[in-house]
Amino acid sequence: MSFIKAQKARQKPHRERAQPSERESLGLLEKKKDYKKRAINYHNKEKKLKALRKKAQEKNPDEFYFKMVHKKLNDGLHWIDVERPEDTMTGAQKALLETQDMNYINWKLNIEKQKVAKLQKQIIPDANAFPKKKHIIFVDKEKDKPKHLINEQKLKLNDNESVKRELMKRTRRVKELEAVSEKMFVRRIVSQDKTNDRTLVKKEDMSSGAIYKWKPMRKR
Amino acid sequence: MVEPHRHSGVFIARGKEDALVTKNLVPGDTVYGEKKIEVENDGSKIEYRAWNPFRSKLAAAILGGIESIHMKPGAKVLYLGAASGTTVSHVSDIVGPEGLVYAVEFSHRSGRDLINVAKKRTNIIPIIEDARHPHKYRMLVGMVDTIFADVAQPDQVRIVALNAHNFLKNTGHFVISIKASCIDSTAKPEAVFASEVKKMQGEKMKPQEQMTLEPYERDHAVVVGIYRPPPKNKNK
């Protein structure tokens, strides 16, 4: 029996099916375990709503609740003083964690950029975008001139469809990573800023981080 | 399906997409993660390695249709600017066990990779020296049939000429890959190639052929020529 198990170690690991490229707009392909999570979550919410509805129905309007005393009205909103969860990390620890995340993103971005550069080298550009190949043969006398160049064996070369597809995906990923890196950078600077002398120029959006303008300050 | 190319020692693998290949001198071993193609022939297996024209100027020249590379099984080749030994490994495949490749590289970093390649391929002799000083490795190198140079230095022709005077036999051939921007980045590539060809003629090196490497490389040319050509017969 153990021999069969040993053989199993050598076989190719089974990989799950990915979302086909033509259905990419629908996001990642949902697997059974994902569906399970979604379904359990959905039913939990249903149960909670049901319980709340029941509670509301059976409420006794004459009954006294302590929240009637603790609750405050603030700008038309009901507030109860809830105890905040205890902070388990110092500011320095948080900052360190943030830089680690940023380093990881930048590292991945660098790798991706290098891969893009490598792929771009492999793509044969359009023939008209490139100067034509020039082949010169030097001869002493006019009569030594070859009548025609040797017939070259024709090669059917890679049309680099797959390379182009991979390049497109990787450039898209580079853009995403760049946006994340930029957002993290701006957020970190803002969180460390103690002067608060900044004005927002542009809000953070899908493709780039927020842009702030600081008051010019003289450095000593 | 593998069929021989016009240049002996080089083969073409036919398939969904064709590829330039060389017969692997050390079956089972790859040098830089290139593809291997195995062909069964009357019970014996022959292994070929794919040659990427985007990584090798020699492969780009062959695919471009250069008339001759002057490297054939049994030839002795002096390879200047061997780098990590990727193209050198294919040249060693071409010349085979009877041939020799003297691979000169100045940089220690890529020289390390070159030495690792040479450990497995016994027909490569790695030399970590400056190609400007051929006297430093004169005791290692014998007379050679062909010099290949890809050194990307402004005085490339002088370097090749120095080595040719020392090691290249009469009527031996040289194959030089020229990167225009390395020689003069302000002049036009055609002008750079022409001036390099002119320089060769002053060194008893007679160019026979010049070809640019589009679409694999931009502003690169390969010049093939003969060293100390035989005198012309005037009676003819």
mmCIF file of N, CA, C and O in Angstrom, chain B residues 86-163:
data_model
loop_
_atom_site.group_PDB
_atom_site.id
_atom_site.type_symbol
_atom_site.label_atom_id
_atom_site.label_comp_id
_atom_site.label_asym_id
_atom_site.label_seq_id
_atom_site.Cartn_x
_atom_site.Cartn_y
_atom_site.Cartn_z
ATOM 1 N N THR B 86 25.393 31.281 -23.177
ATOM 2 C CA THR B 86 24.183 30.735 -23.791
ATOM 3 C C THR B 86 24.418 30.434 -25.262
ATOM 4 O O THR B 86 24.206 29.305 -25.702
ATOM 5 N N THR B 87 24.898 31.444 -26.010
ATOM 6 C CA THR B 87 25.181 31.206 -27.428
ATOM 7 C C THR B 87 26.372 30.262 -27.569
ATOM 8 O O THR B 87 26.387 29.408 -28.456
ATOM 9 N N VAL B 88 27.342 30.413 -26.672
ATOM 10 C CA VAL B 88 28.536 29.556 -26.726
ATOM 11 C C VAL B 88 28.129 28.087 -26.679
ATOM 12 O O VAL B 88 28.681 27.251 -27.398
ATOM 13 N N SER B 89 27.123 27.771 -25.855
ATOM 14 C CA SER B 89 26.701 26.372 -25.744
ATOM 15 C C SER B 89 26.175 25.862 -27.086
ATOM 16 O O SER B 89 26.399 24.710 -27.451
ATOM 17 N N HIS B 90 25.494 26.729 -27.837
ATOM 18 C CA HIS B 90 24.996 26.304 -29.149
ATOM 19 C C HIS B 90 26.147 26.165 -30.141
ATOM 20 O O HIS B 90 26.148 25.249 -30.963
ATOM 21 N N VAL B 91 27.120 27.076 -30.057
ATOM 22 C CA VAL B 91 28.294 26.952 -30.939
ATOM 23 C C VAL B 91 29.013 25.638 -30.624
ATOM 24 O O VAL B 91 29.466 24.934 -31.525
ATOM 25 N N SER B 92 29.085 25.286 -29.335
ATOM 26 C CA SER B 92 29.760 24.035 -28.965
ATOM 27 C C SER B 92 28.979 22.843 -29.499
ATOM 28 O O SER B 92 29.557 21.813 -29.853
ATOM 29 N N ASP B 93 27.630 22.973 -29.564
ATOM 30 C CA ASP B 93 26.817 21.916 -30.194
ATOM 31 C C ASP B 93 27.164 21.777 -31.671
ATOM 32 O O ASP B 93 27.255 20.678 -32.210
ATOM 33 N N ILE B 94 27.338 22.949 -32.337
ATOM 34 C CA ILE B 94 27.582 22.939 -33.777
ATOM 35 C C ILE B 94 28.937 22.305 -34.094
ATOM 36 O O ILE B 94 29.036 21.427 -34.941
ATOM 37 N N VAL B 95 29.980 22.730 -33.380
ATOM 38 C CA VAL B 95 31.322 22.219 -33.717
ATOM 39 C C VAL B 95 31.501 20.777 -33.238
ATOM 40 O O VAL B 95 32.339 20.048 -33.774
ATOM 41 N N GLY B 96 30.699 20.364 -32.268
ATOM 42 C CA GLY B 96 30.709 18.964 -31.859
ATOM 43 C C GLY B 96 31.939 18.563 -31.083
ATOM 44 O O GLY B 96 32.802 19.397 -30.777
ATOM 45 N N PRO B 97 32.056 17.272 -30.746
ATOM 46 C CA PRO B 97 33.170 16.818 -29.899
ATOM 47 C C PRO B 97 34.538 16.974 -30.558
ATOM 48 O O PRO B 97 35.549 17.063 -29.864
ATOM 49 N N GLU B 98 34.593 17.048 -31.902
ATOM 50 C CA GLU B 98 35.892 17.195 -32.567
ATOM 51 C C GLU B 98 36.348 18.656 -32.594
ATOM 52 O O GLU B 98 37.520 18.941 -32.759
ATOM 53 N N GLY B 99 35.392 19.561 -32.470
ATOM 54 C CA GLY B 99 35.714 20.983 -32.548
ATOM 55 C C GLY B 99 36.095 21.553 -31.199
ATOM 56 O O GLY B 99 36.143 20.844 -30.194
ATOM 57 N N LEU B 100 36.417 22.863 -31.197
ATOM 58 C CA LEU B 100 36.792 23.547 -29.956
ATOM 59 C C LEU B 100 36.227 24.958 -29.966
ATOM 60 O O LEU B 100 36.180 25.599 -31.020
ATOM 61 N N VAL B 101 35.811 25.409 -28.810
ATOM 62 C CA VAL B 101 35.380 26.804 -28.680
ATOM 63 C C VAL B 101 36.192 27.437 -27.567
ATOM 64 O O VAL B 101 36.137 26.991 -26.421
ATOM 65 N N TYR B 102 36.976 28.457 -27.907
ATOM 66 C CA TYR B 102 37.656 29.236 -26.882
ATOM 67 C C TYR B 102 36.749 30.414 -26.557
ATOM 68 O O TYR B 102 36.513 31.265 -27.414
ATOM 69 N N ALA B 103 36.220 30.432 -25.348
ATOM 70 C CA ALA B 103 35.235 31.459 -24.998
ATOM 71 C C ALA B 103 35.885 32.485 -24.082
ATOM 72 O O ALA B 103 36.269 32.166 -22.967
ATOM 73 N N VAL B 104 36.003 33.726 -24.565
ATOM 74 C CA VAL B 104 36.650 34.787 -23.789
ATOM 75 C C VAL B 104 35.583 35.718 -23.221
ATOM 76 O O VAL B 104 34.693 36.165 -23.948
ATOM 77 N N GLU B 105 35.661 35.953 -21.924
ATOM 78 C CA GLU B 105 34.727 36.881 -21.280
ATOM 79 C C GLU B 105 35.475 37.635 -20.188
ATOM 80 O O GLU B 105 36.244 37.043 -19.438
ATOM 81 N N PHE B 106 35.231 38.957 -20.099
ATOM 82 C CA PHE B 106 35.984 39.769 -19.154
ATOM 83 C C PHE B 106 35.316 39.793 -17.780
ATOM 84 O O PHE B 106 35.980 39.760 -16.749
ATOM 85 N N SER B 107 33.984 39.830 -17.780
ATOM 86 C CA SER B 107 33.253 40.003 -16.525
ATOM 87 C C SER B 107 33.286 38.713 -15.692
ATOM 88 O O SER B 107 32.962 37.639 -16.183
ATOM 89 N N HIS B 108 33.680 38.871 -14.415
ATOM 90 C CA HIS B 108 33.774 37.689 -13.560
ATOM 91 C C HIS B 108 32.408 37.112 -13.265
ATOM 92 O O HIS B 108 32.236 35.912 -13.138
ATOM 93 N N ARG B 109 31.420 38.027 -13.138
ATOM 94 C CA ARG B 109 30.083 37.586 -12.771
ATOM 95 C C ARG B 109 29.516 36.624 -13.813
ATOM 96 O O ARG B 109 29.089 35.521 -13.496
ATOM 97 N N SER B 110 29.528 37.058 -15.111
ATOM 98 C CA SER B 110 29.003 36.146 -16.128
ATOM 99 C C SER B 110 30.024 35.060 -16.437
ATOM 100 O O SER B 110 29.653 33.990 -16.915
ATOM 101 N N GLY B 111 31.291 35.334 -16.116
ATOM 102 C CA GLY B 111 32.314 34.313 -16.315
ATOM 103 C C GLY B 111 32.060 33.080 -15.462
ATOM 104 O O GLY B 111 32.366 31.963 -15.869
ATOM 105 N N ARG B 112 31.483 33.316 -14.285
ATOM 106 C CA ARG B 112 31.151 32.186 -13.407
ATOM 107 C C ARG B 112 30.180 31.227 -14.083
ATOM 108 O O ARG B 112 30.362 30.013 -14.061
ATOM 109 N N ASP B 113 29.130 31.817 -14.714
ATOM 110 C CA ASP B 113 28.150 30.978 -15.418
ATOM 111 C C ASP B 113 28.823 30.249 -16.576
ATOM 112 O O ASP B 113 28.549 29.082 -16.841
ATOM 113 N N LEU B 114 29.712 30.988 -17.260
ATOM 114 C CA LEU B 114 30.408 30.410 -18.418
ATOM 115 C C LEU B 114 31.213 29.185 -17.988
ATOM 116 O O LEU B 114 31.198 28.143 -18.652
ATOM 117 N N ILE B 115 31.895 29.297 -16.852
ATOM 118 C CA ILE B 115 32.714 28.181 -16.382
ATOM 119 C C ILE B 115 31.821 26.980 -16.053
ATOM 120 O O ILE B 115 32.156 25.830 -16.356
ATOM 121 N N ASN B 116 30.646 27.259 -15.479
ATOM 122 C CA ASN B 116 29.725 26.165 -15.175
ATOM 123 C C ASN B 116 29.259 25.458 -16.443
ATOM 124 O O ASN B 116 29.070 24.243 -16.458
ATOM 125 N N VAL B 117 29.053 26.249 -17.519
ATOM 126 C CA VAL B 117 28.675 25.636 -18.793
ATOM 127 C C VAL B 117 29.819 24.767 -19.304
ATOM 128 O O VAL B 117 29.622 23.650 -19.779
ATOM 129 N N ALA B 118 31.049 25.309 -19.186
ATOM 130 C CA ALA B 118 32.220 24.606 -19.725
ATOM 131 C C ALA B 118 32.523 23.324 -18.956
ATOM 132 O O ALA B 118 33.132 22.406 -19.498
ATOM 133 N N LYS B 119 32.073 23.266 -17.679
ATOM 134 C CA LYS B 119 32.322 22.055 -16.890
ATOM 135 C C LYS B 119 31.637 20.854 -17.520
ATOM 136 O O LYS B 119 32.118 19.730 -17.438
ATOM 137 N N LYS B 120 30.468 21.088 -18.125
ATOM 138 C CA LYS B 120 29.713 19.974 -18.711
ATOM 139 C C LYS B 120 30.073 19.765 -20.174
ATOM 140 O O LYS B 120 29.925 18.668 -20.697
ATOM 141 N N ARG B 121 30.487 20.831 -20.833
ATOM 142 C CA ARG B 121 30.790 20.717 -22.269
ATOM 143 C C ARG B 121 32.303 20.806 -22.429
ATOM 144 O O ARG B 121 32.886 21.888 -22.318
ATOM 145 N N THR B 122 32.897 19.669 -22.721
ATOM 146 C CA THR B 122 34.354 19.613 -22.687
ATOM 147 C C THR B 122 35.002 20.315 -23.869
ATOM 148 O O THR B 122 36.204 20.544 -23.862
ATOM 149 N N ASN B 123 34.214 20.662 -24.900
ATOM 150 C CA ASN B 123 34.852 21.334 -26.037
ATOM 151 C C ASN B 123 34.859 22.856 -25.889
ATOM 152 O O ASN B 123 35.225 23.571 -26.810
ATOM 153 N N ILE B 124 34.438 23.342 -24.714
ATOM 154 C CA ILE B 124 34.529 24.787 -24.464
ATOM 155 C C ILE B 124 35.721 25.043 -23.541
ATOM 156 O O ILE B 124 35.863 24.379 -22.517
ATOM 157 N N ILE B 125 36.560 26.005 -23.913
ATOM 158 C CA ILE B 125 37.648 26.406 -23.026
ATOM 159 C C ILE B 125 37.347 27.817 -22.557
ATOM 160 O O ILE B 125 37.430 28.771 -23.338
ATOM 161 N N PRO B 126 36.932 27.984 -21.296
ATOM 162 C CA PRO B 126 36.584 29.317 -20.821
ATOM 163 C C PRO B 126 37.839 30.112 -20.485
ATOM 164 O O PRO B 126 38.777 29.583 -19.898
ATOM 165 N N ILE B 127 37.849 31.381 -20.874
ATOM 166 C CA ILE B 127 38.983 32.256 -20.582
ATOM 167 C C ILE B 127 38.419 33.544 -20.009
ATOM 168 O O ILE B 127 37.693 34.258 -20.699
ATOM 169 N N ILE B 128 38.709 33.818 -18.737
ATOM 170 C CA ILE B 128 38.196 35.045 -18.121
ATOM 171 C C ILE B 128 39.296 36.092 -18.197
ATOM 172 O O ILE B 128 40.108 36.236 -17.283
ATOM 173 N N GLU B 129 39.361 36.779 -19.310
ATOM 174 C CA GLU B 129 40.406 37.781 -19.548
ATOM 175 C C GLU B 129 39.846 38.901 -20.409
ATOM 176 O O GLU B 129 38.799 38.744 -21.041
ATOM 177 N N ASP B 130 40.557 40.002 -20.466
ATOM 178 C CA ASP B 130 40.192 41.098 -21.351
ATOM 179 C C ASP B 130 40.632 40.742 -22.771
ATOM 180 O O ASP B 130 41.805 40.452 -23.006
ATOM 181 N N ALA B 131 39.677 40.777 -23.701
ATOM 182 C CA ALA B 131 40.001 40.408 -25.089
ATOM 183 C C ALA B 131 40.938 41.422 -25.735
ATOM 184 O O ALA B 131 41.486 41.182 -26.803
ATOM 185 N N ARG B 132 41.127 42.592 -25.061
ATOM 186 C CA ARG B 132 42.063 43.597 -25.601
ATOM 187 C C ARG B 132 43.511 43.128 -25.454
ATOM 188 O O ARG B 132 44.402 43.683 -26.085
ATOM 189 N N HIS B 133 43.756 42.173 -24.583
ATOM 190 C CA HIS B 133 45.119 41.717 -24.343
ATOM 191 C C HIS B 133 45.274 40.238 -24.673
ATOM 192 O O HIS B 133 45.384 39.412 -23.769
ATOM 193 N N PRO B 134 45.308 39.906 -25.961
ATOM 194 C CA PRO B 134 45.365 38.491 -26.343
ATOM 195 C C PRO B 134 46.637 37.801 -25.847
ATOM 196 O O PRO B 134 46.644 36.584 -25.673
ATOM 197 N N HIS B 135 47.712 38.575 -25.566
ATOM 198 C CA HIS B 135 48.951 37.928 -25.116
ATOM 199 C C HIS B 135 48.766 37.271 -23.759
ATOM 200 O O HIS B 135 49.512 36.370 -23.381
ATOM 201 N N LYS B 136 47.730 37.705 -23.002
ATOM 202 C CA LYS B 136 47.504 37.115 -21.683
ATOM 203 C C LYS B 136 46.972 35.694 -21.774
ATOM 204 O O LYS B 136 47.102 34.933 -20.826
ATOM 205 N N TYR B 137 46.311 35.359 -22.881
ATOM 206 C CA TYR B 137 45.806 33.981 -22.986
ATOM 207 C C TYR B 137 46.374 33.269 -24.202
ATOM 208 O O TYR B 137 45.808 32.310 -24.690
ATOM 209 N N ARG B 138 47.536 33.737 -24.677
ATOM 210 C CA ARG B 138 48.105 33.159 -25.894
ATOM 211 C C ARG B 138 48.510 31.701 -25.695
ATOM 212 O O ARG B 138 48.476 30.903 -26.617
ATOM 213 N N MET B 139 48.878 31.333 -24.421
ATOM 214 C CA MET B 139 49.313 29.946 -24.224
ATOM 215 C C MET B 139 48.142 28.978 -24.168
ATOM 216 O O MET B 139 48.325 27.773 -24.188
ATOM 217 N N LEU B 140 46.906 29.506 -24.086
ATOM 218 C CA LEU B 140 45.737 28.629 -24.020
ATOM 219 C C LEU B 140 45.135 28.373 -25.392
ATOM 220 O O LEU B 140 44.499 27.358 -25.628
ATOM 221 N N VAL B 141 45.336 29.355 -26.295
ATOM 222 C CA VAL B 141 44.593 29.315 -27.548
ATOM 223 C C VAL B 141 45.519 28.938 -28.697
ATOM 224 O O VAL B 141 46.603 29.500 -28.830
ATOM 225 N N GLY B 142 45.079 27.998 -29.523
ATOM 226 C CA GLY B 142 45.830 27.647 -30.715
ATOM 227 C C GLY B 142 45.289 28.406 -31.907
ATOM 228 O O GLY B 142 44.524 29.363 -31.758
ATOM 229 N N MET B 143 45.702 27.997 -33.123
ATOM 230 C CA MET B 143 45.166 28.650 -34.319
ATOM 231 C C MET B 143 43.698 28.263 -34.479
ATOM 232 O O MET B 143 43.324 27.108 -34.250
ATOM 233 N N VAL B 144 42.895 29.230 -34.861
ATOM 234 C CA VAL B 144 41.467 28.950 -35.009
ATOM 235 C C VAL B 144 41.017 29.211 -36.447
ATOM 236 O O VAL B 144 41.676 29.917 -37.205
ATOM 237 N N ASP B 145 39.868 28.601 -36.786
ATOM 238 C CA ASP B 145 39.311 28.764 -38.133
ATOM 239 C C ASP B 145 38.439 30.003 -38.223
ATOM 240 O O ASP B 145 38.332 30.642 -39.267
ATOM 241 N N THR B 146 37.773 30.317 -37.109
ATOM 242 C CA THR B 146 36.793 31.398 -37.138
ATOM 243 C C THR B 146 36.845 32.171 -35.828
ATOM 244 O O THR B 146 37.036 31.580 -34.768
ATOM 245 N N ILE B 147 36.677 33.490 -35.928
ATOM 246 C CA ILE B 147 36.512 34.310 -34.726
ATOM 247 C C ILE B 147 35.096 34.860 -34.741
ATOM 248 O O ILE B 147 34.648 35.422 -35.752
ATOM 249 N N PHE B 148 34.382 34.670 -33.634
ATOM 250 C CA PHE B 148 33.082 35.315 -33.492
ATOM 251 C C PHE B 148 33.231 36.367 -32.415
ATOM 252 O O PHE B 148 33.795 36.095 -31.353
ATOM 253 N N ALA B 149 32.741 37.576 -32.670
ATOM 254 C CA ALA B 149 32.882 38.640 -31.672
ATOM 255 C C ALA B 149 31.556 39.322 -31.423
ATOM 256 O O ALA B 149 30.855 39.700 -32.357
ATOM 257 N N ASP B 150 31.204 39.414 -30.145
ATOM 258 C CA ASP B 150 30.015 40.163 -29.741
ATOM 259 C C ASP B 150 30.407 40.916 -28.474
ATOM 260 O O ASP B 150 29.919 40.619 -27.391
ATOM 261 N N VAL B 151 31.340 41.873 -28.601
ATOM 262 C CA VAL B 151 31.887 42.519 -27.408
ATOM 263 C C VAL B 151 31.270 43.882 -27.108
ATOM 264 O O VAL B 151 31.429 44.384 -26.010
ATOM 265 N N ALA B 152 30.551 44.471 -28.076
ATOM 266 C CA ALA B 152 29.861 45.748 -27.850
ATOM 267 C C ALA B 152 30.779 46.798 -27.229
ATOM 268 O O ALA B 152 30.479 47.387 -26.200
ATOM 269 N N GLN B 153 31.935 46.989 -27.821
ATOM 270 C CA GLN B 153 32.863 48.024 -27.370
ATOM 271 C C GLN B 153 33.141 48.953 -28.552
ATOM 272 O O GLN B 153 33.113 48.516 -29.698
ATOM 273 N N PRO B 154 33.421 50.239 -28.264
ATOM 274 C CA PRO B 154 33.682 51.165 -29.378
ATOM 275 C C PRO B 154 34.875 50.734 -30.229
ATOM 276 O O PRO B 154 34.904 51.001 -31.424
ATOM 277 N N ASP B 155 35.861 50.057 -29.606
ATOM 278 C CA ASP B 155 37.040 49.646 -30.383
ATOM 279 C C ASP B 155 36.967 48.164 -30.744
ATOM 280 O O ASP B 155 37.967 47.462 -30.775
ATOM 281 N N GLN B 156 35.744 47.731 -31.054
ATOM 282 C CA GLN B 156 35.503 46.315 -31.323
ATOM 283 C C GLN B 156 36.384 45.778 -32.463
ATOM 284 O O GLN B 156 36.981 44.708 -32.333
ATOM 285 N N VAL B 157 36.457 46.551 -33.544
ATOM 286 C CA VAL B 157 37.213 46.070 -34.708
ATOM 287 C C VAL B 157 38.686 45.881 -34.341
ATOM 288 O O VAL B 157 39.318 44.901 -34.728
ATOM 289 N N ARG B 158 39.212 46.822 -33.539
ATOM 290 C CA ARG B 158 40.611 46.716 -33.115
ATOM 291 C C ARG B 158 40.814 45.456 -32.274
ATOM 292 O O ARG B 158 41.800 44.732 -32.436
ATOM 293 N N ILE B 159 39.858 45.180 -31.389
ATOM 294 C CA ILE B 159 39.951 43.985 -30.538
ATOM 295 C C ILE B 159 39.970 42.726 -31.403
ATOM 296 O O ILE B 159 40.797 41.833 -31.214
ATOM 297 N N VAL B 160 39.051 42.680 -32.381
ATOM 298 C CA VAL B 160 38.990 41.493 -33.249
ATOM 299 C C VAL B 160 40.281 41.365 -34.047
ATOM 300 O O VAL B 160 40.836 40.272 -34.180
ATOM 301 N N ALA B 161 40.786 42.517 -34.556
ATOM 302 C CA ALA B 161 41.995 42.478 -35.366
ATOM 303 C C ALA B 161 43.177 41.960 -34.544
ATOM 304 O O ALA B 161 43.954 41.118 -35.013
ATOM 305 N N LEU B 162 43.289 42.443 -33.299
ATOM 306 C CA LEU B 162 44.378 41.984 -32.420
ATOM 307 C C LEU B 162 44.334 40.475 -32.269
ATOM 308 O O LEU B 162 45.351 39.781 -32.349
ATOM 309 N N ASN B 163 43.130 39.934 -32.026
ATOM 310 C CA ASN B 163 42.991 38.494 -31.841
ATOM 311 C C ASN B 163 43.223 37.741 -33.142
ATOM 312 O O ASN B 163 43.783 36.648 -33.140
#
